[in-house]
Coordinates of C-alpha atoms in Angstrom, one line a residue:
A1 CA -5.6 16.2 3.9
G2 CA -4.8 13.4 1.5
V3 CA -6.8 12.1 -1.5
R4 CA -10.3 10.8 -1.9
V5 CA -11.7 8.7 -4.7
Y6 CA -15.3 8.7 -5.9
S7 CA -17.1 6.4 -8.3
L8 CA -19.0 8.3 -11.0
T9 CA -21.0 5.4 -12.2
D10 CA -23.9 7.6 -11.5
P11 CA -22.4 11.1 -11.8
T12 CA -25.3 12.7 -10.0
R13 CA -24.5 10.5 -6.9
P14 CA -20.8 10.2 -6.4
V15 CA -19.8 7.3 -4.1
L16 CA -16.7 7.4 -2.0
T17 CA -14.6 4.3 -2.7
D18 CA -11.4 4.9 -0.7
T19 CA -9.2 7.5 0.9
F20 CA -5.4 7.8 1.5
E21 CA -4.1 10.0 4.3
P22 CA -0.3 10.4 4.3
T23 CA 1.0 9.8 7.8
H24 CA 4.7 10.0 7.1
Q25 CA 4.7 13.7 6.4
A26 CA 5.3 16.5 8.9
V27 CA 2.3 18.3 7.4
A28 CA 0.0 15.7 5.7
Y29 CA -1.5 17.6 2.8
Y30 CA -1.6 17.1 -1.0
H31 CA -1.9 20.4 -2.8
D32 CA -2.5 18.7 -6.1
F33 CA -3.0 15.1 -7.3
E34 CA -2.4 13.7 -10.8
V35 CA -3.4 10.3 -12.1
R36 CA -2.0 8.6 -15.2
D37 CA -2.5 5.0 -16.1
G38 CA -3.4 3.8 -12.6
I39 CA -0.6 5.7 -10.9
G40 CA -1.2 8.8 -8.7
Y41 CA 1.2 11.5 -7.9
G42 CA 0.5 13.6 -4.7
A43 CA 2.3 16.9 -4.5
A44 CA 3.0 17.4 -0.7
I45 CA 3.7 21.1 -0.8
Y46 CA 4.5 21.7 2.9
A47 CA 7.5 20.7 5.0
S48 CA 9.6 19.5 2.1
G49 CA 7.2 16.6 1.6
G50 CA 8.0 16.2 -2.0
V51 CA 5.9 13.8 -4.1
D52 CA 4.1 10.6 -3.0
V53 CA 3.5 8.0 -5.7
L54 CA 0.4 5.8 -5.2
D55 CA -1.0 2.8 -6.9
V56 CA -4.6 3.8 -7.7
S57 CA -5.4 1.1 -10.2
D58 CA -7.9 -0.3 -7.7
P59 CA -10.0 2.7 -6.6
S60 CA -11.1 0.8 -3.5
D61 CA -7.5 0.0 -2.3
L62 CA -5.0 2.9 -2.6
R63 CA -1.4 2.0 -1.8
L64 CA 1.8 4.0 -1.4
L65 CA 4.5 2.9 -3.8
A66 CA 7.2 5.5 -3.3
T67 CA 8.1 8.9 -2.0
F68 CA 10.8 11.3 -3.4
T69 CA 11.8 14.8 -2.6
Y70 CA 14.7 17.3 -2.8
P71 CA 16.2 19.8 -0.3
G72 CA 13.8 22.7 0.5
A73 CA 11.0 21.3 -1.6
G74 CA 7.7 23.0 -2.0
A75 CA 6.1 20.6 -4.5
H76 CA 3.0 22.3 -6.0
N77 CA 1.9 20.0 -8.8
T78 CA 3.3 17.3 -11.0
C79 CA 3.0 16.4 -14.7
T80 CA 4.3 13.2 -16.1
T81 CA 5.4 12.2 -19.6
E82 CA 2.9 9.9 -21.3
D83 CA 5.1 6.9 -20.8
G84 CA 5.2 7.6 -17.0
A85 CA 9.1 7.5 -16.9
T86 CA 9.6 11.2 -16.2
V87 CA 7.9 13.5 -13.7
Y88 CA 8.1 17.3 -13.7
V89 CA 7.6 18.8 -10.3
S90 CA 6.6 22.5 -10.1
D91 CA 7.8 24.3 -6.9
E92 CA 5.7 27.2 -5.7
I93 CA 6.9 28.0 -2.1
G94 CA 10.0 25.9 -1.5
S95 CA 13.2 27.4 -0.1
S96 CA 15.6 26.2 -2.8
G97 CA 14.2 27.8 -5.9
N98 CA 10.7 28.1 -7.2
W99 CA 11.1 26.3 -10.6
I100 CA 10.5 22.9 -12.1
R101 CA 12.6 19.8 -11.1
I102 CA 12.8 16.8 -13.5
F103 CA 12.8 13.3 -12.0
D104 CA 13.5 10.0 -13.8
V105 CA 11.0 7.6 -12.2
A106 CA 11.5 4.6 -14.6
D107 CA 12.6 2.8 -11.5
L108 CA 10.2 3.8 -8.8
G109 CA 12.5 2.3 -6.2
N110 CA 15.2 4.7 -7.1
P111 CA 13.8 8.1 -8.4
E112 CA 16.6 10.3 -9.7
L113 CA 16.8 14.1 -10.0
V114 CA 18.1 14.6 -13.5
G115 CA 17.5 18.2 -14.4
A116 CA 15.5 21.5 -13.9
V117 CA 13.5 24.0 -16.0
I118 CA 14.5 27.5 -14.9
V119 CA 12.9 30.3 -17.0
D120 CA 14.1 33.0 -14.5
P121 CA 15.7 32.2 -11.1
E122 CA 13.6 35.0 -9.6
A123 CA 10.3 33.9 -11.0
V124 CA 7.7 31.6 -9.4
V125 CA 6.3 28.7 -11.4
H126 CA 2.7 27.5 -10.9
N127 CA 1.2 24.6 -12.9
C128 CA 2.6 22.3 -15.6
Y129 CA 1.0 19.9 -18.0
V130 CA 2.2 17.4 -20.6
R131 CA 0.6 16.5 -23.9
G132 CA 2.6 14.4 -26.3
D133 CA 6.1 15.8 -26.7
R134 CA 5.1 19.2 -25.2
L135 CA 5.4 20.6 -21.7
Y136 CA 3.0 23.5 -21.0
V137 CA 3.8 25.7 -18.0
A138 CA 1.6 28.4 -16.4
H139 CA 4.5 30.5 -15.0
Y140 CA 2.8 33.4 -13.1
T141 CA 4.6 36.6 -14.2
E142 CA 6.4 34.8 -17.0
G143 CA 3.2 33.8 -18.8
L144 CA 2.6 30.6 -20.7
R145 CA 5.8 28.7 -21.6
V146 CA 5.9 25.8 -24.0
F147 CA 8.8 23.3 -24.2
D148 CA 9.7 20.5 -26.6
I149 CA 10.3 17.4 -24.4
S150 CA 11.3 14.9 -27.2
D151 CA 14.3 14.5 -24.8
P152 CA 12.3 14.5 -21.5
H153 CA 15.4 15.2 -19.4
A154 CA 16.4 18.3 -21.5
P155 CA 13.3 20.4 -22.3
V156 CA 13.8 23.1 -25.0
E157 CA 11.6 26.2 -25.0
T158 CA 9.8 26.5 -28.3
A159 CA 7.1 29.1 -27.6
Y160 CA 5.8 31.6 -25.0
L161 CA 3.0 34.1 -24.5
D162 CA 3.5 36.9 -22.0
T163 CA 0.1 37.3 -20.5
Y164 CA 1.4 39.5 -17.6
L165 CA 2.7 42.7 -19.1
D166 CA 3.5 44.5 -15.8
T167 CA 7.0 44.3 -14.1
G168 CA 8.1 42.4 -11.1
Y169 CA 7.6 38.8 -9.8
G170 CA 5.4 37.0 -7.4
F171 CA 2.0 35.3 -7.4
R172 CA 0.5 37.3 -10.3
G173 CA 0.0 36.5 -14.0
A174 CA -0.6 33.1 -15.6
W175 CA -2.4 30.9 -13.1
T176 CA -3.1 27.7 -15.1
A177 CA -3.3 26.3 -18.6
Y178 CA -5.4 23.6 -20.3
P179 CA -3.8 22.1 -23.5
Y180 CA -6.0 19.0 -24.0
F181 CA -8.6 20.2 -26.5
A182 CA -8.9 18.2 -29.7
S183 CA -8.6 21.5 -31.6
G184 CA -5.1 22.0 -30.2
K185 CA -6.1 25.4 -28.7
V186 CA -4.7 26.2 -25.2
I187 CA -6.6 28.0 -22.5
V188 CA -4.6 30.2 -20.2
S189 CA -6.1 31.9 -17.1
D190 CA -4.3 35.1 -16.0
L191 CA -5.1 36.5 -12.5
Q192 CA -4.9 40.1 -13.8
S193 CA -5.7 40.0 -17.5
G194 CA -8.4 37.3 -17.7
L195 CA -8.8 34.2 -20.0
W196 CA -6.7 33.7 -23.1
V197 CA -7.4 31.3 -25.9
V198 CA -4.2 30.7 -27.9
T199 CA -3.0 28.5 -30.8
L200 CA 0.4 27.2 -31.4
T201 CA 1.5 26.9 -35.0
D202 CA 4.6 25.3 -36.6
D203 CA 4.9 28.1 -39.1
P204 CA 4.1 31.4 -37.4
V205 CA 3.8 34.4 -39.6
D206 CA 6.6 37.0 -39.3
A207 CA 8.2 34.9 -36.6
E208 CA 11.8 35.4 -35.6
P209 CA 14.2 32.9 -37.1
P210 CA 14.4 29.8 -35.0
P211 CA 17.4 29.6 -32.6
A212 CA 20.4 27.4 -33.6
P213 CA 19.7 23.8 -33.0
V214 CA 21.4 22.4 -30.0
V215 CA 22.2 18.8 -29.0
G216 CA 21.7 18.4 -25.3
L217 CA 23.9 19.3 -22.4
R218 CA 26.0 16.6 -20.8
A219 CA 28.2 16.5 -17.7
W220 CA 30.8 14.1 -16.6
P221 CA 32.1 12.7 -14.4
N222 CA 28.8 13.0 -12.5
P223 CA 29.0 12.9 -9.5
T224 CA 32.4 14.7 -9.3
A225 CA 34.8 15.6 -6.5
G226 CA 37.0 17.8 -8.7
A227 CA 36.7 19.2 -12.2
A228 CA 33.8 18.3 -14.5
T229 CA 33.3 18.6 -18.2
L230 CA 30.1 20.2 -19.6
A231 CA 29.5 19.5 -23.4
Y232 CA 27.0 20.6 -26.0
T233 CA 26.8 20.7 -29.8
L234 CA 25.7 23.6 -32.0
D235 CA 24.5 23.1 -35.5
A236 CA 25.0 26.7 -36.4
P237 CA 27.1 29.6 -34.9
A238 CA 25.5 31.2 -31.9
E239 CA 26.1 33.0 -28.7
A240 CA 26.2 30.2 -26.1
E241 CA 27.1 30.0 -22.5
V242 CA 26.6 27.6 -19.6
V243 CA 25.5 28.9 -16.2
V244 CA 25.9 26.8 -13.1
A245 CA 23.8 27.6 -10.0
D246 CA 23.0 25.9 -6.7
L247 CA 19.5 24.9 -5.7
L248 CA 18.9 28.4 -4.3
G249 CA 19.5 29.9 -7.7
R250 CA 22.9 31.4 -6.7
E251 CA 25.3 31.5 -9.7
V252 CA 28.6 29.7 -9.0
A253 CA 30.0 29.6 -12.6
R254 CA 29.4 31.1 -16.0
L255 CA 31.3 29.6 -18.9
G256 CA 31.5 30.1 -22.7
G257 CA 30.7 32.9 -25.2
S258 CA 30.4 33.2 -28.9
E259 CA 30.7 29.7 -30.4
E260 CA 31.1 28.2 -33.9
T261 CA 29.3 25.1 -35.2
G262 CA 30.3 21.9 -33.6
T263 CA 30.7 20.2 -30.2
H264 CA 32.1 22.3 -27.3
R265 CA 33.5 21.2 -24.0
L266 CA 33.8 23.4 -21.0
R267 CA 35.6 22.7 -17.8
V268 CA 34.2 23.7 -14.4
E269 CA 36.2 23.3 -11.2
T270 CA 34.1 22.2 -8.2
R271 CA 36.7 21.7 -5.5
A272 CA 35.7 25.0 -3.8
L273 CA 32.0 24.3 -3.9
P274 CA 30.1 22.7 -1.1
A275 CA 28.9 19.1 -1.7
G276 CA 25.4 19.0 -3.1
V277 CA 23.3 19.3 -6.3
Y278 CA 23.8 22.0 -8.8
V279 CA 21.9 22.9 -12.0
A280 CA 23.8 23.7 -15.2
R281 CA 21.8 25.7 -17.8
L282 CA 22.7 26.1 -21.5
I283 CA 21.7 29.6 -22.8
V284 CA 21.8 30.1 -26.5
D285 CA 21.2 33.5 -28.0
G286 CA 19.6 34.6 -24.7
R287 CA 17.2 31.6 -24.4
L288 CA 17.3 28.5 -22.3
H289 CA 17.9 25.4 -24.4
A290 CA 18.9 22.7 -22.1
S291 CA 19.7 21.9 -18.5
T292 CA 21.2 19.1 -16.5
V293 CA 22.0 18.3 -12.9
L294 CA 25.6 18.2 -11.6
T295 CA 26.3 16.5 -8.3
V296 CA 29.3 17.5 -6.3
A297 CA 30.5 14.8 -3.9
R298 CA 33.1 14.8 -1.1

């Protein structure tokens, strides 16, 4: 149910060195386990188990360091930034929206939910991976999605490939991706259409003009018990709006419209909203550019 570590000193005869069985979960099961720099992340997909963080630096002595979760969690897999300060958690079967949550884990004693990546509130995400400043997501019916994570708390989509050309949602389409080849090529496996080998280029031929550059999305005060201000900056005129939704994906506010160059501030009233965590998404010319979490307190 948990994780097992094997020594591959002799790869033909793997030797079990240690196991870790999570006993604090209602259903003790890691659906996926990621290791980076001696730290392991176990995605406990059932019963809102969230993510366990383990010290795996000594493969013969695994130790639990921290656990973090969110309401209605169905944590499927994790992918961390290369500095280990940010964890992206894909949610496949949770009850509060099947998209990616962003956690700041620079302080493991106080992991903080700081954002979300929502391609389509109705679509189910599957696996995510990080290489350098890029986040690669195999997003079932939404295909391969690629995000710039120079600001790890505010991913910006820079490329996508629709491998699933049918309509509808569900557990169909892009199953997983592998972005770690030295060549830079990315492998995508699609449940219906097979294996894709793709290349990302900085200067695509006949590509559409790049969307207007955007500087983040900020919210304050945060938490708030009344009105909050949402601010962003456009470096060129664009059709921009901010959509605020609860963790079930239900829209509670839509703000903005055609905007000129410069910084824009929008006011959202939260007094009528139940206390909890909400996700604000900045949509520019029809594409997701940034997101942030807004907490409503009472």
